[in-house]
């Protein structure tokens, strides 16, 4: 398969995890860009990257780079991805794809205009256990799916200045953690036909805990829980008329699951044995495939679905009362 030459935009926590997985998978990591030369140099040394740029502009202008991985905080995703697309680069953008649906639509439009891949880095979709779950569902093993449930709950820093809690950094449990269960529900049941959400906001105006109940085509139900204030089961289930799937903790990372019949018999067990690193390389390999085969869109999470997911998150945020500073400016 033809590979791509990767450039990493930003040098924070997840950029390091992604770079490490790219290296483990033997992909071509050729450049990094940071707001400072010092961080770019340190990151380049750590992952043996040949070129370190002192600005995001310099990174996207690098002629040796084919695809940019955007790993800044949520409010910067849209502008950073736009910068890369305007420079003619494909983009893999960290979750949450953007702050809201309008920004997501803008990236979708620009990618289509320029003939470039625009893909959300919802790495879970590309993991081996999720691929197997899709096969089981497609084979009809579960019967008609009636309910999906998932949580993403972690005990994370309560410092108001932390990315998770600061509105100006796109903070909130929903966009950082809840995106996983909401994306999972979209994957299995499609976009919701109705949404009911409750949440608790902290003093910064960001959400710390959010629960949703949604309905889907045919009246199927979903429930999601996101919280940055306590570690819960981090498990997921898909309940059908003929069988259910229970995905073990931590369901959105490489893990185990079982297909269980109504009488309790385990019909299949799956273990993610072959995953070498954290598992972030599967999305990178998929991105390389979509460019090589000319489809320029993900078959596992098309950009149109990322747009729809941002729409669902917008609706949940409207119900719990979370608005980001740039949205206040946009709408007066
Ligand atoms: N897939 C996954 O499992 C995970 C995904 N994420 C996602 O990755 C993204 C980044 O998260 P994470 O790596 O934890 O964040 P960090 O705070 O660790 O890093 C963010 C980086 O963005 C750059 N940046 C640009 N503007 C700013 C700004 N105003 N304030 C702070 N940093 C800025 C900085 O890089 P520089 O100084 O080099 O410019 C910084 O190091 C988010 O979208 C998050 O949701 C996060 C964790 C896990
Ligand atoms: O995607 C994510 C997975 O979990 C992290 C915490 O460990 C989150 O903060 C992050 O954004």
Tab-separated table of C-alpha atoms and ligand atoms in Angstrom:
chain	number	residue	atom	x	y	z
A	1	UNK	CA	0.000	0.000	0.000
A	2	UNK	CA	1.214	3.509	-0.804
A	3	UNK	CA	1.958	5.368	2.412
A	4	UNK	CA	1.639	9.040	3.303
A	5	UNK	CA	4.212	11.374	4.799
A	6	UNK	CA	2.826	12.573	8.153
A	7	UNK	CA	3.198	15.977	9.792
A	8	UNK	CA	2.061	16.461	13.377
A	9	UNK	CA	0.485	19.788	14.336
A	10	UNK	CA	0.983	20.485	18.086
A	11	UNK	CA	3.180	18.722	20.610
A	12	UNK	CA	0.835	17.915	23.528
A	13	UNK	CA	-0.108	14.674	25.253
A	14	UNK	CA	-2.000	12.904	22.488
A	15	UNK	CA	0.430	14.063	19.774
A	16	UNK	CA	3.099	12.040	21.582
A	17	UNK	CA	0.876	8.934	21.819
A	18	UNK	CA	0.016	9.175	18.116
A	19	UNK	CA	3.639	9.708	17.060
A	20	UNK	CA	4.667	6.668	19.091
A	21	UNK	CA	1.980	4.486	17.448
A	22	UNK	CA	2.909	5.786	13.966
A	23	UNK	CA	6.507	4.797	14.630
A	24	UNK	CA	5.499	1.342	15.962
A	25	UNK	CA	3.431	0.802	12.812
A	26	UNK	CA	6.399	1.794	10.634
A	27	UNK	CA	4.704	4.821	9.080
A	28	UNK	CA	6.579	7.811	7.659
A	29	UNK	CA	6.687	10.647	10.210
A	30	UNK	CA	8.547	13.508	8.524
A	31	UNK	CA	7.708	16.774	10.320
A	32	UNK	CA	6.269	18.378	13.433
A	33	UNK	CA	4.990	21.924	13.968
A	34	UNK	CA	4.559	23.777	17.228
A	35	UNK	CA	3.921	27.333	18.396
A	36	UNK	CA	7.509	27.292	19.651
A	37	UNK	CA	10.780	26.083	18.128
A	38	UNK	CA	11.804	24.658	21.503
A	39	UNK	CA	8.766	22.325	21.735
A	40	UNK	CA	9.060	21.344	18.085
A	41	UNK	CA	12.749	20.469	18.559
A	42	UNK	CA	12.117	18.464	21.742
A	43	UNK	CA	9.284	16.509	20.065
A	44	UNK	CA	11.381	15.903	16.928
A	45	UNK	CA	14.238	14.553	19.039
A	46	UNK	CA	11.896	12.326	21.050
A	47	UNK	CA	10.398	10.679	17.954
A	48	UNK	CA	13.328	11.000	15.561
A	49	UNK	CA	11.481	13.367	13.199
A	50	UNK	CA	13.658	15.017	10.536
A	51	UNK	CA	12.046	18.497	10.436
A	52	UNK	CA	10.807	20.674	13.327
A	53	UNK	CA	8.841	23.838	12.467
A	54	UNK	CA	8.344	26.807	14.788
A	55	UNK	CA	4.809	27.533	13.553
A	56	UNK	CA	1.774	25.674	12.252
A	57	UNK	CA	1.999	27.791	9.074
A	58	UNK	CA	5.534	26.551	8.403
A	59	UNK	CA	4.457	22.941	8.995
A	60	UNK	CA	1.577	23.023	6.499
A	61	UNK	CA	3.829	24.735	3.925
A	62	UNK	CA	6.366	21.892	4.125
A	63	UNK	CA	6.414	20.285	0.635
A	64	UNK	CA	7.560	16.932	2.105
A	65	UNK	CA	4.306	16.547	4.099
A	66	UNK	CA	1.169	14.870	2.628
A	67	UNK	CA	-1.150	14.707	5.648
A	68	UNK	CA	-1.456	16.730	8.850
A	69	UNK	CA	-2.623	15.287	12.174
A	70	UNK	CA	-4.291	18.136	14.114
A	71	UNK	CA	-3.960	17.621	17.879
A	72	UNK	CA	-4.666	21.023	19.384
A	73	UNK	CA	-7.532	21.783	21.839
A	74	UNK	CA	-11.074	21.672	20.372
A	75	UNK	CA	-11.567	25.390	19.558
A	76	UNK	CA	-8.455	25.381	17.350
A	77	UNK	CA	-9.362	22.279	15.288
A	78	UNK	CA	-11.369	24.184	12.689
A	79	UNK	CA	-8.774	26.892	11.979
A	80	UNK	CA	-5.844	24.450	12.097
A	81	UNK	CA	-7.537	21.968	9.752
A	82	UNK	CA	-8.522	24.827	7.416
A	83	UNK	CA	-4.902	26.016	7.369
A	84	UNK	CA	-3.748	22.557	6.318
A	85	UNK	CA	-6.459	22.102	3.666
A	86	UNK	CA	-5.732	25.502	2.157
A	87	UNK	CA	-2.081	24.444	1.883
A	88	UNK	CA	-3.205	21.340	-0.054
A	89	UNK	CA	-2.720	18.773	2.731
A	90	UNK	CA	-5.036	15.956	3.788
A	91	UNK	CA	-6.108	16.194	7.452
A	92	UNK	CA	-6.780	13.816	10.328
A	93	UNK	CA	-8.403	15.940	13.052
A	94	UNK	CA	-8.570	14.877	16.712
A	95	UNK	CA	-11.930	14.402	18.364
A	96	UNK	CA	-14.143	16.274	18.962
A	97	UNK	CA	-13.890	17.051	15.212
A	98	UNK	CA	-14.764	20.748	15.762
A	99	UNK	CA	-16.555	22.881	18.358
A	100	UNK	CA	-19.905	22.664	16.570
A	101	UNK	CA	-21.753	21.576	13.447
A	102	UNK	CA	-21.229	24.814	11.506
A	103	UNK	CA	-17.444	24.469	11.775
A	104	UNK	CA	-17.657	20.781	10.797
A	105	UNK	CA	-19.718	21.613	7.690
A	106	UNK	CA	-17.143	24.209	6.678
A	107	UNK	CA	-14.334	21.615	6.801
A	108	UNK	CA	-16.464	19.084	4.913
A	109	UNK	CA	-17.125	21.683	2.177
A	110	UNK	CA	-13.490	22.752	1.902
A	111	UNK	CA	-12.219	19.164	1.743
A	112	UNK	CA	-14.672	18.356	-1.068
A	113	UNK	CA	-13.745	21.537	-2.979
A	114	UNK	CA	-10.034	20.783	-2.763
A	115	UNK	CA	-10.286	17.011	-3.309
A	116	UNK	CA	-8.601	16.262	0.037
A	117	UNK	CA	-9.277	13.763	2.823
A	118	UNK	CA	-10.927	15.289	5.903
A	119	UNK	CA	-11.221	12.693	8.619
A	120	UNK	CA	-12.020	12.778	12.345
A	121	UNK	CA	-9.506	10.915	14.512
A	122	UNK	CA	-12.194	8.903	16.346
A	123	UNK	CA	-9.668	6.091	16.672
A	124	UNK	CA	-12.125	3.695	18.369
A	125	UNK	CA	-14.025	3.149	15.096
A	126	UNK	CA	-10.907	1.622	13.522
A	127	UNK	CA	-9.966	-0.788	16.327
A	128	UNK	CA	-10.132	-4.565	15.664
A	129	UNK	CA	-12.903	-5.228	18.208
A	130	UNK	CA	-15.110	-2.558	16.667
A	131	UNK	CA	-14.527	-3.963	13.175
A	132	UNK	CA	-15.580	-7.418	14.420
A	133	UNK	CA	-18.675	-5.945	16.116
A	134	UNK	CA	-19.719	-4.363	12.806
A	135	UNK	CA	-19.358	-7.781	11.113
A	136	UNK	CA	-21.481	-9.476	13.785
A	137	UNK	CA	-24.207	-6.849	13.430
A	138	UNK	CA	-24.124	-7.069	9.613
A	139	UNK	CA	-24.517	-10.868	9.844
A	140	UNK	CA	-27.767	-10.367	11.796
A	141	UNK	CA	-26.544	-12.260	14.877
A	142	UNK	CA	-28.103	-9.729	17.278
A	143	UNK	CA	-31.491	-9.681	15.556
A	144	UNK	CA	-33.112	-6.251	15.677
A	145	UNK	CA	-31.084	-3.822	17.794
A	146	UNK	CA	-33.317	-2.228	20.447
A	147	UNK	CA	-30.856	-0.495	22.819
A	148	UNK	CA	-27.287	0.808	23.026
A	149	UNK	CA	-25.585	2.079	26.147
A	150	UNK	CA	-22.086	3.387	26.914
A	151	UNK	CA	-20.239	5.541	29.410
A	152	UNK	CA	-16.969	7.464	29.336
A	153	UNK	CA	-16.212	8.484	32.888
A	154	UNK	CA	-12.813	9.388	34.310
A	155	UNK	CA	-11.464	11.222	37.333
A	156	UNK	CA	-9.680	14.130	35.615
A	157	UNK	CA	-8.096	17.345	36.960
A	158	UNK	CA	-10.558	19.821	38.508
A	159	UNK	CA	-8.202	22.798	38.004
A	160	UNK	CA	-10.414	25.420	36.277
A	161	UNK	CA	-7.566	26.333	33.898
A	162	UNK	CA	-7.186	22.732	32.667
A	163	UNK	CA	-8.225	21.982	29.059
A	164	UNK	CA	-11.071	19.817	30.394
A	165	UNK	CA	-12.613	22.662	32.413
A	166	UNK	CA	-11.771	25.882	30.554
A	167	UNK	CA	-14.440	26.987	28.067
A	168	UNK	CA	-11.860	28.913	25.999
A	169	UNK	CA	-10.036	25.586	25.482
A	170	UNK	CA	-13.258	23.783	24.493
A	171	UNK	CA	-13.560	22.231	27.929
A	172	UNK	CA	-16.327	19.984	29.139
A	173	UNK	CA	-16.929	16.290	29.654
A	174	UNK	CA	-19.215	16.099	26.626
A	175	UNK	CA	-16.799	17.184	23.890
A	176	UNK	CA	-13.798	15.466	25.453
A	177	UNK	CA	-15.318	12.234	26.803
A	178	UNK	CA	-19.003	12.083	25.836
A	179	UNK	CA	-18.063	12.264	22.169
A	180	UNK	CA	-17.055	8.583	22.415
A	181	UNK	CA	-20.428	7.177	23.561
A	182	UNK	CA	-22.352	9.615	21.335
A	183	UNK	CA	-20.256	8.603	18.306
A	184	UNK	CA	-20.740	4.928	19.243
A	185	UNK	CA	-24.510	5.368	19.358
A	186	UNK	CA	-24.444	7.070	15.928
A	187	UNK	CA	-22.346	4.181	14.618
A	188	UNK	CA	-24.732	1.457	15.789
A	189	UNK	CA	-28.156	3.140	15.587
A	190	UNK	CA	-27.626	6.178	13.349
A	191	UNK	CA	-28.465	9.780	14.195
A	192	UNK	CA	-31.065	10.200	16.956
A	193	UNK	CA	-34.672	11.073	16.218
A	194	UNK	CA	-34.994	12.736	19.653
A	195	UNK	CA	-32.528	13.831	22.329
A	196	UNK	CA	-33.014	14.423	26.053
A	197	UNK	CA	-29.973	15.563	28.041
A	198	UNK	CA	-29.205	16.644	31.583
A	199	UNK	CA	-25.881	17.940	32.866
A	200	UNK	CA	-24.078	19.604	35.740
A	201	UNK	CA	-21.937	22.618	34.946
A	202	UNK	CA	-18.991	23.820	37.013
A	203	UNK	CA	-18.132	27.433	37.853
A	204	UNK	CA	-16.275	27.954	34.551
A	205	UNK	CA	-19.487	27.178	32.618
A	206	UNK	CA	-18.116	23.872	31.326
A	207	UNK	CA	-19.964	20.588	31.861
A	208	UNK	CA	-18.549	18.029	34.302
A	209	UNK	CA	-21.301	15.401	34.038
A	210	UNK	CA	-23.781	14.741	31.233
A	211	UNK	CA	-26.376	12.012	30.685
A	212	UNK	CA	-28.454	11.510	27.544
A	213	UNK	CA	-31.413	9.413	26.528
A	214	UNK	CA	-32.024	9.325	22.777
A	215	UNK	CA	-34.461	7.584	20.436
A	216	UNK	CA	-33.548	6.288	16.981
A	217	UNK	CA	-35.233	4.859	13.896
A	218	UNK	CA	-37.731	2.154	14.813
A	219	UNK	CA	-37.883	3.452	18.391
A	220	UNK	CA	-34.556	1.955	19.504
A	221	UNK	CA	-33.161	3.649	22.624
A	222	UNK	CA	-29.693	4.782	23.617
A	223	UNK	CA	-28.238	6.056	26.873
A	224	UNK	CA	-24.856	7.740	27.342
A	225	UNK	CA	-22.997	9.045	30.373
A	226	UNK	CA	-19.920	11.265	30.397
A	227	UNK	CA	-18.166	12.523	33.491
A	228	UNK	CA	-14.787	14.021	34.325
A	229	UNK	CA	-15.418	13.660	38.059
A	230	UNK	CA	-15.265	9.915	38.675
A	231	UNK	CA	-14.200	6.711	36.964
A	232	UNK	CA	-17.166	4.498	36.157
A	233	UNK	CA	-17.355	1.154	34.349
A	234	UNK	CA	-16.339	2.554	30.915
A	235	UNK	CA	-18.302	-0.305	29.406
A	236	UNK	CA	-20.737	-0.513	26.514
A	237	UNK	CA	-23.560	-2.794	25.427
A	238	UNK	CA	-25.647	-3.409	22.324
A	239	UNK	CA	-28.918	-5.202	22.978
A	240	UNK	CA	-30.748	-7.005	20.192
A	241	UNK	CA	-33.813	-9.242	20.008
A	242	UNK	CA	-31.636	-12.333	19.377
A	243	UNK	CA	-28.451	-11.590	21.369
A	244	UNK	CA	-26.478	-8.810	23.031
A	245	UNK	CA	-22.860	-7.658	22.947
A	246	UNK	CA	-21.096	-6.620	26.149
A	247	UNK	CA	-17.867	-4.666	25.557
A	248	UNK	CA	-15.566	-4.699	28.565
A	249	UNK	CA	-13.679	-1.779	30.066
A	250	UNK	CA	-12.205	0.273	28.571
A	251	UNK	CA	-14.639	-0.209	25.700
A	252	UNK	CA	-13.257	2.598	23.459
A	253	UNK	CA	-9.659	1.226	23.620
A	254	UNK	CA	-8.439	-2.211	22.426
A	255	UNK	CA	-10.390	-4.631	24.649
A	256	UNK	CA	-12.502	-7.793	24.918
A	257	UNK	CA	-16.193	-8.381	24.222
A	258	UNK	CA	-18.716	-11.196	24.320
A	259	UNK	CA	-21.794	-12.056	22.294
A	260	UNK	CA	-24.351	-13.392	24.770
A	261	UNK	CA	-27.584	-15.219	23.932
A	262	UNK	CA	-30.798	-14.545	25.915
A	263	UNK	CA	-30.236	-17.709	28.034
A	264	UNK	CA	-26.776	-16.480	29.069
A	265	UNK	CA	-24.762	-18.715	26.726
A	266	UNK	CA	-21.644	-16.993	25.374
A	267	UNK	CA	-21.766	-17.404	21.588
A	268	UNK	CA	-18.465	-15.607	20.872
A	269	UNK	CA	-15.581	-14.056	22.795
A	270	UNK	CA	-13.153	-11.606	21.218
A	271	UNK	CA	-9.776	-10.384	22.516
A	272	UNK	CA	-7.708	-7.591	20.970
A	273	UNK	CA	-4.461	-9.554	21.212
A	274	UNK	CA	-2.626	-8.253	18.175
A	275	UNK	CA	-2.651	-4.515	19.064
A	276	UNK	CA	0.979	-3.471	19.584
A	277	UNK	CA	0.715	0.133	20.799
A	278	UNK	CA	-2.190	2.215	22.130
A	279	UNK	CA	-4.160	1.431	18.957
A	280	UNK	CA	-4.062	4.856	17.296
A	281	UNK	CA	-2.261	3.502	14.236
A	282	UNK	CA	-5.394	1.822	12.806
A	283	UNK	CA	-6.981	5.196	11.955
A	284	UNK	CA	-3.689	6.331	10.361
A	285	UNK	CA	-3.522	3.201	8.201
A	286	UNK	CA	-7.156	3.742	7.213
A	287	UNK	CA	-6.415	7.367	6.238
A	288	UNK	CA	-3.534	6.196	4.038
A	289	UNK	CA	-5.887	3.666	2.419
A	290	UNK	CA	-8.584	6.282	1.628
A	291	UNK	CA	-6.019	8.478	-0.113
A	292	UNK	CA	-4.400	5.572	-1.972
A	293	UNK	CA	-7.714	4.183	-3.259
A	294	UNK	CA	-8.998	7.656	-4.195
A	295	UNK	CA	-12.199	7.445	-2.094
A	296	UNK	CA	-10.995	10.387	0.027
A	297	UNK	CA	-13.561	9.637	2.734
A	298	UNK	CA	-13.746	7.183	5.592
A	299	UNK	CA	-15.989	4.130	5.168
A	300	UNK	CA	-16.069	3.718	8.969
A	301	UNK	CA	-16.741	7.359	9.883
A	302	UNK	CA	-17.574	9.440	6.791
A	303	UNK	CA	-17.085	13.183	7.238
A	304	UNK	CA	-20.871	13.621	6.816
A	305	UNK	CA	-21.325	11.499	9.950
A	306	UNK	CA	-18.795	13.604	11.868
A	307	UNK	CA	-20.933	16.611	10.887
A	308	UNK	CA	-24.095	14.854	12.128
A	309	UNK	CA	-22.389	13.924	15.414
A	310	UNK	CA	-21.406	17.557	15.958
A	311	UNK	CA	-25.093	18.386	15.380
A	312	UNK	CA	-26.115	15.942	18.120
A	313	UNK	CA	-23.501	17.437	20.467
A	314	UNK	CA	-24.860	20.934	19.639
A	315	UNK	CA	-28.361	19.789	20.662
A	316	UNK	CA	-27.097	18.235	23.912
A	317	UNK	CA	-25.122	21.401	24.728
A	318	UNK	CA	-28.182	23.576	24.007
A	319	UNK	CA	-30.217	21.506	26.490
A	320	UNK	CA	-27.600	21.655	29.275
A	321	UNK	CA	-26.645	25.299	28.611
A	322	UNK	CA	-23.004	25.112	27.453
A	323	UNK	CA	-21.844	27.731	24.943
A	324	UNK	CA	-18.276	28.449	23.875
A	325	UNK	CA	-16.844	31.996	23.745
A	326	UNK	CA	-16.546	31.983	19.921
A	327	UNK	CA	-20.234	31.042	19.655
A	328	UNK	CA	-21.210	33.994	21.877
A	329	UNK	CA	-19.255	36.311	19.541
A	330	UNK	CA	-20.828	34.709	16.404
A	331	UNK	CA	-24.376	35.128	17.601
A	332	UNK	CA	-24.175	38.402	19.501
B	1	LIG	N1	-7.619	10.093	20.910
B	1	LIG	C1	-7.387	10.150	22.208
B	1	LIG	O1	-7.312	9.150	22.907
B	1	LIG	C2	-7.199	11.477	22.840
B	1	LIG	C3	-7.545	12.608	22.147
B	1	LIG	N2	-7.355	13.842	22.695
B	1	LIG	C4	-7.740	15.016	21.900
B	1	LIG	O2	-6.530	15.610	21.433
B	1	LIG	C5	-6.623	17.030	21.471
B	1	LIG	C6	-5.492	17.579	22.314
B	1	LIG	O3	-5.543	17.023	23.589
B	1	LIG	P1	-4.213	16.867	24.506
B	1	LIG	O4	-3.101	16.365	23.691
B	1	LIG	O5	-4.638	16.125	25.697
B	1	LIG	O6	-3.967	18.393	24.889
B	1	LIG	P2	-2.607	19.056	25.410
B	1	LIG	O7	-3.038	20.232	26.208
B	1	LIG	O8	-1.726	18.042	26.024
B	1	LIG	O9	-1.901	19.540	24.064
B	1	LIG	C7	-2.495	20.453	23.203
B	1	LIG	C8	-1.417	21.071	22.328
B	1	LIG	O10	-2.069	21.988	21.454
B	1	LIG	C9	-1.223	23.093	21.193
B	1	LIG	N3	-1.965	24.349	21.451
B	1	LIG	C10	-2.288	25.267	20.519
B	1	LIG	N4	-2.940	26.275	21.052
B	1	LIG	C11	-3.039	26.027	22.374
B	1	LIG	C12	-3.591	26.738	23.466
B	1	LIG	N5	-4.188	27.930	23.314
B	1	LIG	N6	-3.507	26.194	24.687
B	1	LIG	C13	-2.923	24.996	24.869
B	1	LIG	N7	-2.366	24.269	23.861
B	1	LIG	C14	-2.431	24.783	22.623
B	1	LIG	C15	0.013	22.950	22.069
B	1	LIG	O11	1.058	22.467	21.244
B	1	LIG	P3	2.271	23.434	20.798
B	1	LIG	O12	2.656	24.187	22.025
B	1	LIG	O13	3.274	22.505	20.317
B	1	LIG	O14	1.757	24.355	19.722
B	1	LIG	C16	-0.371	21.875	23.078
B	1	LIG	O15	0.711	21.093	23.468
B	1	LIG	C17	-8.035	17.323	21.928
B	1	LIG	O16	-8.842	17.444	20.791
B	1	LIG	C18	-8.446	16.075	22.697
B	1	LIG	O17	-9.842	15.861	22.731
B	1	LIG	C19	-6.765	13.982	23.918
B	1	LIG	C20	-6.390	12.889	24.653
B	1	LIG	C21	-6.626	11.539	24.197
B	2	LIG	O1	-9.903	11.114	24.282
B	2	LIG	C1	-9.548	11.108	25.448
B	2	LIG	C2	-9.381	9.846	26.189
B	2	LIG	O2	-9.218	10.006	27.564
B	2	LIG	C3	-8.522	11.147	28.007
B	2	LIG	C4	-8.237	11.138	29.451
B	2	LIG	O3	-7.403	10.075	29.775
B	2	LIG	C5	-9.305	12.325	27.554
B	2	LIG	O4	-8.951	13.519	28.199
B	2	LIG	C6	-9.149	12.371	26.101
B	2	LIG	O5	-9.536	13.508	25.457
